[in-house]
Amino acid sequence: MATLLFYILATITLLSTVLCLTRKNPVHAVLYLVHALFALALLYFLLGAPLLAAWQIILYAGAIMVLFLFVIMLIEPPVAESRTSGRVIHWLIPAILSGSLLACGGALIAMDPAATNAIASYWMTPRDFGRALFVHYGLAVEVISMILLFAAVGAFHLGRRYRPTTKEDVS
Amino acid sequence: MIVPLGHVLILAGLLFVAGLSGVLLRRNLIMILIGVEIMINAVGLVLVGASAYWRSPDGQLFALLLMAVAAAEVTVALALVVYLKRSRGTIDVNRFDGMQG
């Protein structure tokens, strides 16, 4: 059962990735990438990383993809809403992908929770994860938080409005 | 391990190649960044698969650190995209030929 789910999810991931990279419209590409990341999160769950699966959805499919959408909306000129075409091909493929993803998620939830050890031979609970992270990799957590701080400062610096007259205004 | 490690590696390799071809073939800066994201996720899949294979927590921990680094990278990269759009008026990488490379 779990093995079959793995191959189904692998197919969904590859299909969504290829569709994502061949889209002309960046918004469609980002939405297909969200599909791929959801399938990848379910793969993480199957491989015994439930906490990492949750973070994949929260951090990647949530935060980072919304950041992408935000920037696309920021730099693309606004266009009038085009009328939704009634052609089946336009909604059939996303519908199949979403439906199969939903079915896979439902199958994972429906599996007996007491038998989670049967899903993966290695099953890392959030408790083990936190213990291993903060006992052995405390320094790495500090370094990563510094990197995130530098990235935030750098993004703030780059995102300022460019005003050539600022220096003369100050002096 | 529910599947052989080789199958996980094949899937990750295919994802990585897809992302790399996206980086090399697309000219829209946003699409190039999406290709980089796909490559980073392929590496994360390898880490989680290795963690399940050797029954060690280290792979999953490194996948978490990879996610944080990817978040930092994408923050700066998207800020650069906005900056380029403001200063040059385009995000087509073929137009950035000022260095005559």
PDB file of N, CA, C and O in Angstrom, chain A residues 44-108:
ATOM      1  N   TYR A  44       7.624  12.893   1.916  1.00  0.00           N
ATOM      2  CA  TYR A  44       8.380  12.993   3.169  1.00  0.00           C
ATOM      3  C   TYR A  44       7.668  12.216   4.277  1.00  0.00           C
ATOM      4  O   TYR A  44       8.296  11.514   5.062  1.00  0.00           O
ATOM      5  N   PHE A  45       6.336  12.365   4.329  1.00  0.00           N
ATOM      6  CA  PHE A  45       5.556  11.651   5.343  1.00  0.00           C
ATOM      7  C   PHE A  45       5.735  10.147   5.178  1.00  0.00           C
ATOM      8  O   PHE A  45       5.934   9.417   6.144  1.00  0.00           O
ATOM      9  N   LEU A  46       5.682   9.678   3.913  1.00  0.00           N
ATOM     10  CA  LEU A  46       5.847   8.238   3.663  1.00  0.00           C
ATOM     11  C   LEU A  46       7.232   7.758   4.059  1.00  0.00           C
ATOM     12  O   LEU A  46       7.408   6.623   4.470  1.00  0.00           O
ATOM     13  N   LEU A  47       8.233   8.638   3.932  1.00  0.00           N
ATOM     14  CA  LEU A  47       9.601   8.238   4.250  1.00  0.00           C
ATOM     15  C   LEU A  47       9.916   8.431   5.729  1.00  0.00           C
ATOM     16  O   LEU A  47      11.071   8.346   6.128  1.00  0.00           O
ATOM     17  N   GLY A  48       8.886   8.720   6.533  1.00  0.00           N
ATOM     18  CA  GLY A  48       9.105   8.752   7.973  1.00  0.00           C
ATOM     19  C   GLY A  48       9.493  10.093   8.533  1.00  0.00           C
ATOM     20  O   GLY A  48      10.165  10.152   9.557  1.00  0.00           O
ATOM     21  N   ALA A  49       9.096  11.194   7.869  1.00  0.00           N
ATOM     22  CA  ALA A  49       9.433  12.522   8.374  1.00  0.00           C
ATOM     23  C   ALA A  49       8.166  13.371   8.490  1.00  0.00           C
ATOM     24  O   ALA A  49       7.951  14.271   7.693  1.00  0.00           O
ATOM     25  N   PRO A  50       7.287  13.100   9.471  1.00  0.00           N
ATOM     26  CA  PRO A  50       6.013  13.830   9.529  1.00  0.00           C
ATOM     27  C   PRO A  50       6.189  15.317   9.817  1.00  0.00           C
ATOM     28  O   PRO A  50       5.500  16.147   9.237  1.00  0.00           O
ATOM     29  N   LEU A  51       7.143  15.655  10.698  1.00  0.00           N
ATOM     30  CA  LEU A  51       7.325  17.068  11.034  1.00  0.00           C
ATOM     31  C   LEU A  51       7.854  17.827   9.829  1.00  0.00           C
ATOM     32  O   LEU A  51       7.418  18.951   9.532  1.00  0.00           O
ATOM     33  N   LEU A  52       8.783  17.200   9.106  1.00  0.00           N
ATOM     34  CA  LEU A  52       9.338  17.844   7.920  1.00  0.00           C
ATOM     35  C   LEU A  52       8.265  18.017   6.844  1.00  0.00           C
ATOM     36  O   LEU A  52       8.254  19.026   6.117  1.00  0.00           O
ATOM     37  N   ALA A  53       7.332  17.046   6.757  1.00  0.00           N
ATOM     38  CA  ALA A  53       6.230  17.178   5.798  1.00  0.00           C
ATOM     39  C   ALA A  53       5.374  18.390   6.134  1.00  0.00           C
ATOM     40  O   ALA A  53       5.002  19.167   5.248  1.00  0.00           O
ATOM     41  N   ALA A  54       5.087  18.579   7.442  1.00  0.00           N
ATOM     42  CA  ALA A  54       4.289  19.738   7.848  1.00  0.00           C
ATOM     43  C   ALA A  54       5.022  21.020   7.500  1.00  0.00           C
ATOM     44  O   ALA A  54       4.425  21.971   6.980  1.00  0.00           O
ATOM     45  N   TRP A  55       6.339  21.055   7.739  1.00  0.00           N
ATOM     46  CA  TRP A  55       7.077  22.271   7.435  1.00  0.00           C
ATOM     47  C   TRP A  55       7.208  22.509   5.948  1.00  0.00           C
ATOM     48  O   TRP A  55       7.285  23.644   5.504  1.00  0.00           O
ATOM     49  N   GLN A  56       7.272  21.414   5.186  1.00  0.00           N
ATOM     50  CA  GLN A  56       7.318  21.590   3.741  1.00  0.00           C
ATOM     51  C   GLN A  56       6.069  22.330   3.268  1.00  0.00           C
ATOM     52  O   GLN A  56       6.146  23.222   2.424  1.00  0.00           O
ATOM     53  N   ILE A  57       4.910  21.957   3.829  1.00  0.00           N
ATOM     54  CA  ILE A  57       3.670  22.613   3.410  1.00  0.00           C
ATOM     55  C   ILE A  57       3.611  24.041   3.945  1.00  0.00           C
ATOM     56  O   ILE A  57       3.296  24.991   3.223  1.00  0.00           O
ATOM     57  N   ILE A  58       3.954  24.214   5.244  1.00  0.00           N
ATOM     58  CA  ILE A  58       3.825  25.548   5.843  1.00  0.00           C
ATOM     59  C   ILE A  58       4.828  26.507   5.222  1.00  0.00           C
ATOM     60  O   ILE A  58       4.495  27.625   4.827  1.00  0.00           O
ATOM     61  N   LEU A  59       6.099  26.040   5.137  1.00  0.00           N
ATOM     62  CA  LEU A  59       7.172  26.950   4.738  1.00  0.00           C
ATOM     63  C   LEU A  59       7.227  27.107   3.224  1.00  0.00           C
ATOM     64  O   LEU A  59       7.236  28.221   2.700  1.00  0.00           O
ATOM     65  N   TYR A  60       7.269  25.970   2.503  1.00  0.00           N
ATOM     66  CA  TYR A  60       7.463  26.044   1.060  1.00  0.00           C
ATOM     67  C   TYR A  60       6.162  26.378   0.348  1.00  0.00           C
ATOM     68  O   TYR A  60       6.029  27.427  -0.276  1.00  0.00           O
ATOM     69  N   ALA A  61       5.198  25.467   0.457  1.00  0.00           N
ATOM     70  CA  ALA A  61       3.954  25.666  -0.286  1.00  0.00           C
ATOM     71  C   ALA A  61       3.184  26.870   0.244  1.00  0.00           C
ATOM     72  O   ALA A  61       2.421  27.493  -0.490  1.00  0.00           O
ATOM     73  N   GLY A  62       3.407  27.219   1.514  1.00  0.00           N
ATOM     74  CA  GLY A  62       2.748  28.394   2.051  1.00  0.00           C
ATOM     75  C   GLY A  62       3.560  29.645   1.823  1.00  0.00           C
ATOM     76  O   GLY A  62       3.292  30.438   0.914  1.00  0.00           O
ATOM     77  N   ALA A  63       4.609  29.817   2.627  1.00  0.00           N
ATOM     78  CA  ALA A  63       5.288  31.103   2.685  1.00  0.00           C
ATOM     79  C   ALA A  63       6.041  31.443   1.406  1.00  0.00           C
ATOM     80  O   ALA A  63       5.844  32.507   0.814  1.00  0.00           O
ATOM     81  N   ILE A  64       6.903  30.530   0.941  1.00  0.00           N
ATOM     82  CA  ILE A  64       7.788  30.892  -0.167  1.00  0.00           C
ATOM     83  C   ILE A  64       6.997  31.079  -1.458  1.00  0.00           C
ATOM     84  O   ILE A  64       7.242  31.999  -2.237  1.00  0.00           O
ATOM     85  N   MET A  65       5.993  30.201  -1.680  1.00  0.00           N
ATOM     86  CA  MET A  65       5.222  30.327  -2.916  1.00  0.00           C
ATOM     87  C   MET A  65       4.361  31.591  -2.900  1.00  0.00           C
ATOM     88  O   MET A  65       4.152  32.230  -3.936  1.00  0.00           O
ATOM     89  N   VAL A  66       3.866  31.973  -1.709  1.00  0.00           N
ATOM     90  CA  VAL A  66       3.117  33.230  -1.624  1.00  0.00           C
ATOM     91  C   VAL A  66       4.042  34.407  -1.910  1.00  0.00           C
ATOM     92  O   VAL A  66       3.649  35.386  -2.558  1.00  0.00           O
ATOM     93  N   LEU A  67       5.306  34.292  -1.456  1.00  0.00           N
ATOM     94  CA  LEU A  67       6.289  35.335  -1.757  1.00  0.00           C
ATOM     95  C   LEU A  67       6.481  35.452  -3.275  1.00  0.00           C
ATOM     96  O   LEU A  67       6.520  36.560  -3.832  1.00  0.00           O
ATOM     97  N   PHE A  68       6.583  34.297  -3.953  1.00  0.00           N
ATOM     98  CA  PHE A  68       6.709  34.305  -5.415  1.00  0.00           C
ATOM     99  C   PHE A  68       5.507  35.002  -6.047  1.00  0.00           C
ATOM    100  O   PHE A  68       5.658  35.880  -6.904  1.00  0.00           O
ATOM    101  N   LEU A  69       4.301  34.597  -5.619  1.00  0.00           N
ATOM    102  CA  LEU A  69       3.093  35.191  -6.196  1.00  0.00           C
ATOM    103  C   LEU A  69       3.065  36.695  -5.947  1.00  0.00           C
ATOM    104  O   LEU A  69       2.702  37.482  -6.822  1.00  0.00           O
ATOM    105  N   PHE A  70       3.497  37.098  -4.737  1.00  0.00           N
ATOM    106  CA  PHE A  70       3.504  38.513  -4.381  1.00  0.00           C
ATOM    107  C   PHE A  70       4.407  39.293  -5.328  1.00  0.00           C
ATOM    108  O   PHE A  70       4.028  40.344  -5.862  1.00  0.00           O
ATOM    109  N   VAL A  71       5.616  38.759  -5.573  1.00  0.00           N
ATOM    110  CA  VAL A  71       6.560  39.464  -6.443  1.00  0.00           C
ATOM    111  C   VAL A  71       6.054  39.486  -7.879  1.00  0.00           C
ATOM    112  O   VAL A  71       6.190  40.485  -8.583  1.00  0.00           O
ATOM    113  N   ILE A  72       5.435  38.380  -8.321  1.00  0.00           N
ATOM    114  CA  ILE A  72       4.897  38.364  -9.689  1.00  0.00           C
ATOM    115  C   ILE A  72       3.825  39.437  -9.841  1.00  0.00           C
ATOM    116  O   ILE A  72       3.799  40.203 -10.810  1.00  0.00           O
ATOM    117  N   MET A  73       2.943  39.519  -8.840  1.00  0.00           N
ATOM    118  CA  MET A  73       1.901  40.557  -8.904  1.00  0.00           C
ATOM    119  C   MET A  73       2.511  41.948  -8.850  1.00  0.00           C
ATOM    120  O   MET A  73       1.976  42.899  -9.409  1.00  0.00           O
ATOM    121  N   LEU A  74       3.657  42.076  -8.131  1.00  0.00           N
ATOM    122  CA  LEU A  74       4.272  43.390  -7.976  1.00  0.00           C
ATOM    123  C   LEU A  74       4.878  43.872  -9.282  1.00  0.00           C
ATOM    124  O   LEU A  74       4.812  45.065  -9.601  1.00  0.00           O
ATOM    125  N   ILE A  75       5.493  42.957 -10.067  1.00  0.00           N
ATOM    126  CA  ILE A  75       6.242  43.417 -11.231  1.00  0.00           C
ATOM    127  C   ILE A  75       5.485  43.253 -12.530  1.00  0.00           C
ATOM    128  O   ILE A  75       5.857  43.856 -13.520  1.00  0.00           O
ATOM    129  N   GLU A  76       4.419  42.453 -12.558  1.00  0.00           N
ATOM    130  CA  GLU A  76       3.675  42.314 -13.798  1.00  0.00           C
ATOM    131  C   GLU A  76       2.672  43.453 -13.904  1.00  0.00           C
ATOM    132  O   GLU A  76       2.026  43.797 -12.921  1.00  0.00           O
ATOM    133  N   PRO A  77       2.539  44.047 -15.072  1.00  0.00           N
ATOM    134  CA  PRO A  77       1.499  45.056 -15.221  1.00  0.00           C
ATOM    135  C   PRO A  77       0.126  44.406 -15.077  1.00  0.00           C
ATOM    136  O   PRO A  77      -0.098  43.305 -15.568  1.00  0.00           O
ATOM    137  N   PRO A  78      -0.789  45.070 -14.369  1.00  0.00           N
ATOM    138  CA  PRO A  78      -2.111  44.469 -14.182  1.00  0.00           C
ATOM    139  C   PRO A  78      -2.847  44.355 -15.512  1.00  0.00           C
ATOM    140  O   PRO A  78      -2.784  45.243 -16.356  1.00  0.00           O
ATOM    141  N   VAL A  79      -3.508  43.239 -15.701  1.00  0.00           N
ATOM    142  CA  VAL A  79      -4.261  43.021 -16.933  1.00  0.00           C
ATOM    143  C   VAL A  79      -5.725  42.809 -16.564  1.00  0.00           C
ATOM    144  O   VAL A  79      -6.042  42.400 -15.449  1.00  0.00           O
ATOM    145  N   ALA A  80      -6.561  43.107 -17.522  1.00  0.00           N
ATOM    146  CA  ALA A  80      -7.982  42.869 -17.307  1.00  0.00           C
ATOM    147  C   ALA A  80      -8.221  41.366 -17.234  1.00  0.00           C
ATOM    148  O   ALA A  80      -7.539  40.570 -17.862  1.00  0.00           O
ATOM    149  N   GLU A  81      -9.196  40.985 -16.436  1.00  0.00           N
ATOM    150  CA  GLU A  81      -9.480  39.564 -16.256  1.00  0.00           C
ATOM    151  C   GLU A  81     -10.014  38.984 -17.561  1.00  0.00           C
ATOM    152  O   GLU A  81     -10.994  39.487 -18.112  1.00  0.00           O
ATOM    153  N   SER A  82      -9.326  37.952 -18.033  1.00  0.00           N
ATOM    154  CA  SER A  82      -9.808  37.329 -19.262  1.00  0.00           C
ATOM    155  C   SER A  82     -10.914  36.340 -18.907  1.00  0.00           C
ATOM    156  O   SER A  82     -10.926  35.751 -17.838  1.00  0.00           O
ATOM    157  N   ARG A  83     -11.792  36.170 -19.832  1.00  0.00           N
ATOM    158  CA  ARG A  83     -12.916  35.284 -19.558  1.00  0.00           C
ATOM    159  C   ARG A  83     -12.433  33.844 -19.510  1.00  0.00           C
ATOM    160  O   ARG A  83     -11.600  33.418 -20.298  1.00  0.00           O
ATOM    161  N   THR A  84     -12.947  33.097 -18.542  1.00  0.00           N
ATOM    162  CA  THR A  84     -12.568  31.701 -18.420  1.00  0.00           C
ATOM    163  C   THR A  84     -13.085  30.942 -19.638  1.00  0.00           C
ATOM    164  O   THR A  84     -14.261  31.020 -19.959  1.00  0.00           O
ATOM    165  N   SER A  85     -12.156  30.246 -20.283  1.00  0.00           N
ATOM    166  CA  SER A  85     -12.577  29.493 -21.457  1.00  0.00           C
ATOM    167  C   SER A  85     -13.246  28.201 -21.005  1.00  0.00           C
ATOM    168  O   SER A  85     -12.898  27.625 -19.985  1.00  0.00           O
ATOM    169  N   GLY A  86     -14.204  27.772 -21.748  1.00  0.00           N
ATOM    170  CA  GLY A  86     -14.944  26.582 -21.377  1.00  0.00           C
ATOM    171  C   GLY A  86     -14.282  25.297 -21.824  1.00  0.00           C
ATOM    172  O   GLY A  86     -14.861  24.225 -21.663  1.00  0.00           O
ATOM    173  N   ARG A  87     -13.076  25.399 -22.388  1.00  0.00           N
ATOM    174  CA  ARG A  87     -12.452  24.182 -22.927  1.00  0.00           C
ATOM    175  C   ARG A  87     -12.034  23.262 -21.784  1.00  0.00           C
ATOM    176  O   ARG A  87     -11.456  23.684 -20.795  1.00  0.00           O
ATOM    177  N   VAL A  88     -12.351  21.987 -21.980  1.00  0.00           N
ATOM    178  CA  VAL A  88     -12.153  21.002 -20.910  1.00  0.00           C
ATOM    179  C   VAL A  88     -10.676  20.875 -20.557  1.00  0.00           C
ATOM    180  O   VAL A  88     -10.296  20.742 -19.394  1.00  0.00           O
ATOM    181  N   ILE A  89      -9.798  20.969 -21.582  1.00  0.00           N
ATOM    182  CA  ILE A  89      -8.379  20.691 -21.365  1.00  0.00           C
ATOM    183  C   ILE A  89      -7.783  21.666 -20.365  1.00  0.00           C
ATOM    184  O   ILE A  89      -6.824  21.351 -19.670  1.00  0.00           O
ATOM    185  N   HIS A  90      -8.378  22.860 -20.250  1.00  0.00           N
ATOM    186  CA  HIS A  90      -7.790  23.867 -19.372  1.00  0.00           C
ATOM    187  C   HIS A  90      -7.960  23.549 -17.897  1.00  0.00           C
ATOM    188  O   HIS A  90      -7.171  23.994 -17.077  1.00  0.00           O
ATOM    189  N   TRP A  91      -9.006  22.839 -17.554  1.00  0.00           N
ATOM    190  CA  TRP A  91      -9.168  22.531 -16.127  1.00  0.00           C
ATOM    191  C   TRP A  91      -9.059  21.054 -15.843  1.00  0.00           C
ATOM    192  O   TRP A  91      -9.016  20.651 -14.684  1.00  0.00           O
ATOM    193  N   LEU A  92      -8.989  20.210 -16.874  1.00  0.00           N
ATOM    194  CA  LEU A  92      -8.994  18.765 -16.629  1.00  0.00           C
ATOM    195  C   LEU A  92      -7.698  18.309 -15.965  1.00  0.00           C
ATOM    196  O   LEU A  92      -7.722  17.577 -14.974  1.00  0.00           O
ATOM    197  N   ILE A  93      -6.545  18.772 -16.491  1.00  0.00           N
ATOM    198  CA  ILE A  93      -5.263  18.299 -15.943  1.00  0.00           C
ATOM    199  C   ILE A  93      -5.070  18.753 -14.494  1.00  0.00           C
ATOM    200  O   ILE A  93      -4.733  17.938 -13.626  1.00  0.00           O
ATOM    201  N   PRO A  94      -5.282  20.059 -14.172  1.00  0.00           N
ATOM    202  CA  PRO A  94      -5.176  20.433 -12.758  1.00  0.00           C
ATOM    203  C   PRO A  94      -6.167  19.688 -11.880  1.00  0.00           C
ATOM    204  O   PRO A  94      -5.845  19.333 -10.748  1.00  0.00           O
ATOM    205  N   ALA A  95      -7.371  19.424 -12.415  1.00  0.00           N
ATOM    206  CA  ALA A  95      -8.361  18.713 -11.605  1.00  0.00           C
ATOM    207  C   ALA A  95      -7.902  17.293 -11.314  1.00  0.00           C
ATOM    208  O   ALA A  95      -8.038  16.796 -10.184  1.00  0.00           O
ATOM    209  N   ILE A  96      -7.328  16.606 -12.339  1.00  0.00           N
ATOM    210  CA  ILE A  96      -6.842  15.241 -12.113  1.00  0.00           C
ATOM    211  C   ILE A  96      -5.715  15.233 -11.089  1.00  0.00           C
ATOM    212  O   ILE A  96      -5.687  14.416 -10.153  1.00  0.00           O
ATOM    213  N   LEU A  97      -4.773  16.201 -11.238  1.00  0.00           N
ATOM    214  CA  LEU A  97      -3.644  16.266 -10.302  1.00  0.00           C
ATOM    215  C   LEU A  97      -4.136  16.503  -8.884  1.00  0.00           C
ATOM    216  O   LEU A  97      -3.749  15.807  -7.934  1.00  0.00           O
ATOM    217  N   SER A  98      -5.038  17.497  -8.721  1.00  0.00           N
ATOM    218  CA  SER A  98      -5.530  17.814  -7.382  1.00  0.00           C
ATOM    219  C   SER A  98      -6.314  16.649  -6.802  1.00  0.00           C
ATOM    220  O   SER A  98      -6.162  16.319  -5.616  1.00  0.00           O
ATOM    221  N   GLY A  99      -7.141  16.017  -7.637  1.00  0.00           N
ATOM    222  CA  GLY A  99      -7.946  14.905  -7.143  1.00  0.00           C
ATOM    223  C   GLY A  99      -7.100  13.737  -6.678  1.00  0.00           C
ATOM    224  O   GLY A  99      -7.331  13.161  -5.608  1.00  0.00           O
ATOM    225  N   SER A 100      -6.069  13.393  -7.477  1.00  0.00           N
ATOM    226  CA  SER A 100      -5.223  12.273  -7.069  1.00  0.00           C
ATOM    227  C   SER A 100      -4.419  12.620  -5.817  1.00  0.00           C
ATOM    228  O   SER A 100      -4.201  11.773  -4.948  1.00  0.00           O
ATOM    229  N   LEU A 101      -3.996  13.891  -5.715  1.00  0.00           N
ATOM    230  CA  LEU A 101      -3.270  14.318  -4.511  1.00  0.00           C
ATOM    231  C   LEU A 101      -4.169  14.209  -3.279  1.00  0.00           C
ATOM    232  O   LEU A 101      -3.741  13.727  -2.218  1.00  0.00           O
ATOM    233  N   LEU A 102      -5.409  14.654  -3.441  1.00  0.00           N
ATOM    234  CA  LEU A 102      -6.366  14.576  -2.335  1.00  0.00           C
ATOM    235  C   LEU A 102      -6.611  13.129  -1.937  1.00  0.00           C
ATOM    236  O   LEU A 102      -6.670  12.787  -0.740  1.00  0.00           O
ATOM    237  N   ALA A 103      -6.725  12.239  -2.961  1.00  0.00           N
ATOM    238  CA  ALA A 103      -6.964  10.826  -2.662  1.00  0.00           C
ATOM    239  C   ALA A 103      -5.777  10.233  -1.912  1.00  0.00           C
ATOM    240  O   ALA A 103      -5.948   9.467  -0.951  1.00  0.00           O
ATOM    241  N   CYS A 104      -4.560  10.611  -2.333  1.00  0.00           N
ATOM    242  CA  CYS A 104      -3.365  10.088  -1.651  1.00  0.00           C
ATOM    243  C   CYS A 104      -3.318  10.581  -0.209  1.00  0.00           C
ATOM    244  O   CYS A 104      -3.013   9.810   0.718  1.00  0.00           O
ATOM    245  N   GLY A 105      -3.616  11.879   0.015  1.00  0.00           N
ATOM    246  CA  GLY A 105      -3.633  12.396   1.370  1.00  0.00           C
ATOM    247  C   GLY A 105      -4.682  11.694   2.223  1.00  0.00           C
ATOM    248  O   GLY A 105      -4.422  11.347   3.379  1.00  0.00           O
ATOM    249  N   GLY A 106      -5.864  11.459   1.622  1.00  0.00           N
ATOM    250  CA  GLY A 106      -6.904  10.756   2.361  1.00  0.00           C
ATOM    251  C   GLY A 106      -6.497   9.346   2.715  1.00  0.00           C
ATOM    252  O   GLY A 106      -6.749   8.866   3.825  1.00  0.00           O
ATOM    253  N   ALA A 107      -5.816   8.658   1.769  1.00  0.00           N
ATOM    254  CA  ALA A 107      -5.364   7.297   2.056  1.00  0.00           C
ATOM    255  C   ALA A 107      -4.342   7.292   3.188  1.00  0.00           C
ATOM    256  O   ALA A 107      -4.352   6.388   4.047  1.00  0.00           O
ATOM    257  N   LEU A 108      -3.471   8.311   3.197  1.00  0.00           N
ATOM    258  CA  LEU A 108      -2.474   8.389   4.274  1.00  0.00           C
ATOM    259  C   LEU A 108      -3.152   8.617   5.619  1.00  0.00           C
ATOM    260  O   LEU A 108      -2.759   8.036   6.634  1.00  0.00           O
TER     261      LEU A 108
END
